[in-house]
Amino acid sequence: MEFILEFLLELLVEGVTLLVENKKISKWIRYPLWAIIVLLFIFVIGLLFFLGIVLLPKNIGFSILFFLTGILFLIISIKKMKSYCSKKKT
C-alpha cells in the first residue's frame, strides 16, 4: 500500500513540476502550483527543525539527526531554486 501511495505522490509532484515549467500553461495556473510546491518544501523542512527541537531533551542523537537533515534539505532546496531561476533567465 505504501508503494502505491509513494508512486501516486511522486507522479503528482513530477506532474506539477512539469506544469510549472511549461510556458504554454497560463500564469494563473502555474504560479499557484509553484506556491503549493514551495509551501510543501517549507512545511517538510520546518517539521524536521520542529522535531529536532522537540526531541532535544529526550534524545540528543535523533535531535541532531533531524537538525542535520533539515539543514541538508534547506541547502538542496536553495540550490535547486537558484538553478531553476538561473535557467529561467537564460
XYZ file of N, CA and C in Angstrom:
270
model
N 0.817 -1.190 0.000
C 0.000 0.000 0.000
C 0.861 1.255 0.000
N 1.953 1.215 0.758
C 2.817 2.391 0.815
C 3.507 2.643 -0.521
N 3.756 1.591 -1.289
C 4.355 1.775 -2.604
C 3.385 2.489 -3.549
N 2.119 2.156 -3.435
C 1.112 2.811 -4.275
C 1.009 4.282 -3.913
N 0.996 4.586 -2.603
C 0.927 5.972 -2.159
C 2.162 6.746 -2.594
N 3.339 6.143 -2.446
C 4.575 6.792 -2.874
C 4.565 7.033 -4.378
N 4.109 6.063 -5.139
C 4.046 6.206 -6.588
C 3.101 7.329 -6.991
N 1.930 7.390 -6.361
C 0.955 8.426 -6.695
C 1.453 9.822 -6.315
N 2.080 9.949 -5.149
C 2.613 11.249 -4.745
C 3.771 11.683 -5.635
N 4.624 10.748 -6.001
C 5.736 11.074 -6.895
C 5.216 11.482 -8.266
N 4.214 10.784 -8.746
C 3.598 11.135 -10.019
C 2.960 12.520 -9.954
N 2.307 12.830 -8.859
C 1.685 14.137 -8.684
C 2.719 15.260 -8.643
N 3.780 15.065 -7.870
C 4.814 16.097 -7.759
C 5.529 16.295 -9.089
N 5.863 15.217 -9.773
C 6.526 15.340 -11.071
C 5.621 16.017 -12.096
N 4.337 15.677 -12.081
C 3.399 16.307 -12.997
C 3.258 17.791 -12.734
N 3.197 18.158 -11.455
C 3.078 19.576 -11.109
C 4.342 20.333 -11.499
N 5.510 19.749 -11.282
C 6.739 20.444 -11.661
C 6.838 20.612 -13.172
N 6.371 19.631 -13.932
C 6.358 19.793 -15.391
C 5.370 20.874 -15.819
N 4.239 20.963 -15.140
C 3.271 22.022 -15.450
C 3.827 23.399 -15.118
N 4.557 23.497 -14.013
C 5.116 24.790 -13.608
C 6.155 25.264 -14.616
N 6.944 24.358 -15.159
C 7.999 24.731 -16.094
C 7.483 24.977 -17.504
N 6.278 24.554 -17.829
C 5.735 24.694 -19.176
C 5.234 26.124 -19.390
N 5.783 26.813 -20.390
C 5.416 28.201 -20.658
C 4.068 28.315 -21.364
N 3.563 27.230 -21.906
C 2.286 27.289 -22.604
C 1.096 27.322 -21.646
N 1.326 26.925 -20.405
C 0.275 26.947 -19.392
C 0.154 28.375 -18.850
N -1.061 28.808 -18.583
C -1.308 30.157 -18.093
C -0.610 30.409 -16.759
N -0.208 31.670 -16.546
C 0.439 32.031 -15.290
C -0.515 31.885 -14.110
N -1.809 32.017 -14.368
C -2.810 31.875 -13.315
C -2.860 30.445 -12.782
N -2.365 29.503 -13.531
C -2.308 28.109 -13.084
C -0.918 27.783 -12.558
N 0.113 28.272 -13.247
C 1.482 27.930 -12.881
C 1.897 28.497 -11.530
N 1.578 29.759 -11.262
C 2.046 30.382 -10.023
C 1.426 29.785 -8.765
N 0.113 29.500 -8.729
C -0.398 28.815 -7.529
C 0.181 27.415 -7.337
N 0.427 26.690 -8.435
C 1.062 25.376 -8.306
C 2.479 25.507 -7.765
N 3.193 26.526 -8.240
C 4.552 26.793 -7.757
C 4.508 27.114 -6.260
N 3.527 27.909 -5.835
C 3.396 28.256 -4.423
C 3.102 27.018 -3.579
N 2.288 26.110 -4.090
C 1.976 24.889 -3.354
C 3.230 24.037 -3.167
N 4.052 23.931 -4.204
C 5.288 23.155 -4.096
C 6.239 23.787 -3.080
N 6.386 25.109 -3.143
C 7.277 25.797 -2.204
C 6.778 25.643 -0.776
N 5.475 25.774 -0.565
C 4.915 25.594 0.776
C 5.104 24.168 1.280
N 5.025 23.195 0.394
C 5.264 21.810 0.793
C 6.701 21.616 1.271
N 7.657 22.190 0.530
C 9.057 22.081 0.947
C 9.294 22.808 2.267
N 8.695 23.996 2.423
C 8.852 24.742 3.680
C 8.254 23.950 4.840
N 7.108 23.317 4.614
C 6.476 22.519 5.666
C 7.365 21.353 6.093
N 7.922 20.642 5.138
C 8.761 19.480 5.469
C 10.024 19.922 6.210
N 10.661 20.992 5.748
C 11.879 21.473 6.405
C 11.556 21.997 7.801
N 10.460 22.734 7.925
C 10.041 23.221 9.242
C 9.697 22.092 10.192
N 9.072 21.035 9.679
C 8.749 19.879 10.506
C 10.015 19.191 11.016
N 11.028 19.107 10.178
C 12.289 18.499 10.612
C 12.939 19.324 11.725
N 12.948 20.661 11.577
C 13.512 21.509 12.626
C 12.668 21.430 13.911
N 11.340 21.392 13.766
C 10.460 21.273 14.931
C 10.716 19.969 15.677
N 10.820 18.875 14.943
C 11.108 17.588 15.590
C 12.483 17.599 16.258
N 13.433 18.290 15.639
C 14.748 18.417 16.261
C 14.684 19.143 17.587
N 13.844 20.182 17.663
C 13.706 20.937 18.909
C 12.949 20.121 19.958
N 11.880 19.453 19.551
C 11.071 18.688 20.499
C 11.855 17.502 21.066
N 12.652 16.858 20.254
C 13.395 15.682 20.706
C 14.688 16.017 21.440
N 15.050 17.276 21.520
C 16.323 17.656 22.132
C 16.453 17.174 23.583
N 15.447 17.375 24.455
C 15.636 16.883 25.833
C 15.576 15.362 25.958
N 14.883 14.698 25.046
C 14.675 13.258 25.183
C 15.810 12.437 24.563
N 16.217 12.824 23.347
C 17.222 12.036 22.640
C 18.056 12.989 21.788
N 19.252 13.252 22.233
C 20.104 14.228 21.559
C 20.555 13.716 20.188
N 20.780 12.437 20.062
C 21.238 11.861 18.795
C 20.223 12.057 17.675
N 18.965 11.712 17.933
C 17.932 11.898 16.923
C 17.670 13.379 16.661
N 17.791 14.183 17.701
C 17.600 15.621 17.540
C 18.631 16.200 16.571
N 19.871 15.834 16.752
C 20.938 16.297 15.852
C 20.713 15.757 14.447
N 20.259 14.509 14.350
C 19.978 13.921 13.044
C 18.878 14.692 12.313
N 17.808 15.059 13.021
C 16.740 15.835 12.400
C 17.221 17.229 11.998
N 18.018 17.878 12.850
C 18.563 19.187 12.503
C 19.443 19.107 11.252
N 20.320 18.124 11.206
C 21.214 17.991 10.054
C 20.445 17.664 8.782
N 19.422 16.830 8.892
C 18.590 16.525 7.732
C 17.847 17.775 7.264
N 17.339 18.568 8.205
C 16.673 19.817 7.850
C 17.611 20.791 7.169
N 18.824 20.904 7.675
C 19.817 21.787 7.057
C 20.179 21.290 5.668
N 20.333 19.981 5.513
C 20.643 19.405 4.203
C 19.521 19.690 3.204
N 18.276 19.467 3.613
C 17.141 19.754 2.736
C 17.069 21.235 2.394
N 17.373 22.098 3.359
C 17.349 23.542 3.115
C 18.398 23.941 2.086
N 19.604 23.407 2.207
C 20.674 23.714 1.253
C 20.321 23.200 -0.141
N 19.812 21.978 -0.214
C 19.433 21.414 -1.513
C 18.308 22.220 -2.146
N 17.333 22.638 -1.344
C 16.223 23.437 -1.879
C 16.697 24.784 -2.397
N 17.602 25.425 -1.680
C 18.126 26.719 -2.131
C 18.908 26.559 -3.427
N 19.744 25.521 -3.524
C 20.496 25.293 -4.764
C 19.563 24.991 -5.934
N 18.524 24.207 -5.678
C 17.561 23.874 -6.731
C 16.827 25.130 -7.195
N 16.456 26.000 -6.254
C 15.768 27.237 -6.593
C 16.686 28.152 -7.397
N 17.961 28.241 -7.006
C 18.903 29.073 -7.749
C 19.109 28.541 -9.165
N 19.220 27.230 -9.319
C 19.424 26.669 -10.645
C 18.177 26.864 -11.507
N 16.998 26.766 -10.901
C 15.761 26.986 -11.664
C 15.655 28.446 -12.099
N 15.987 29.373 -11.202
C 15.895 30.803 -11.533
C 16.942 31.203 -12.572
N 18.141 30.644 -12.486
C 19.173 30.980 -13.467
C 18.840 30.370 -14.828
N 18.228 29.190 -14.856
C 17.804 28.565 -16.113
C 16.645 29.347 -16.727
N 15.809 29.912 -15.870
C 14.663 30.666 -16.332
C 15.074 31.962 -16.998
N 16.132 32.607 -16.520
C 16.585 33.894 -17.057
C 17.265 33.746 -18.414
N 17.887 32.600 -18.674
C 18.606 32.424 -19.933
C 17.718 32.003 -21.063
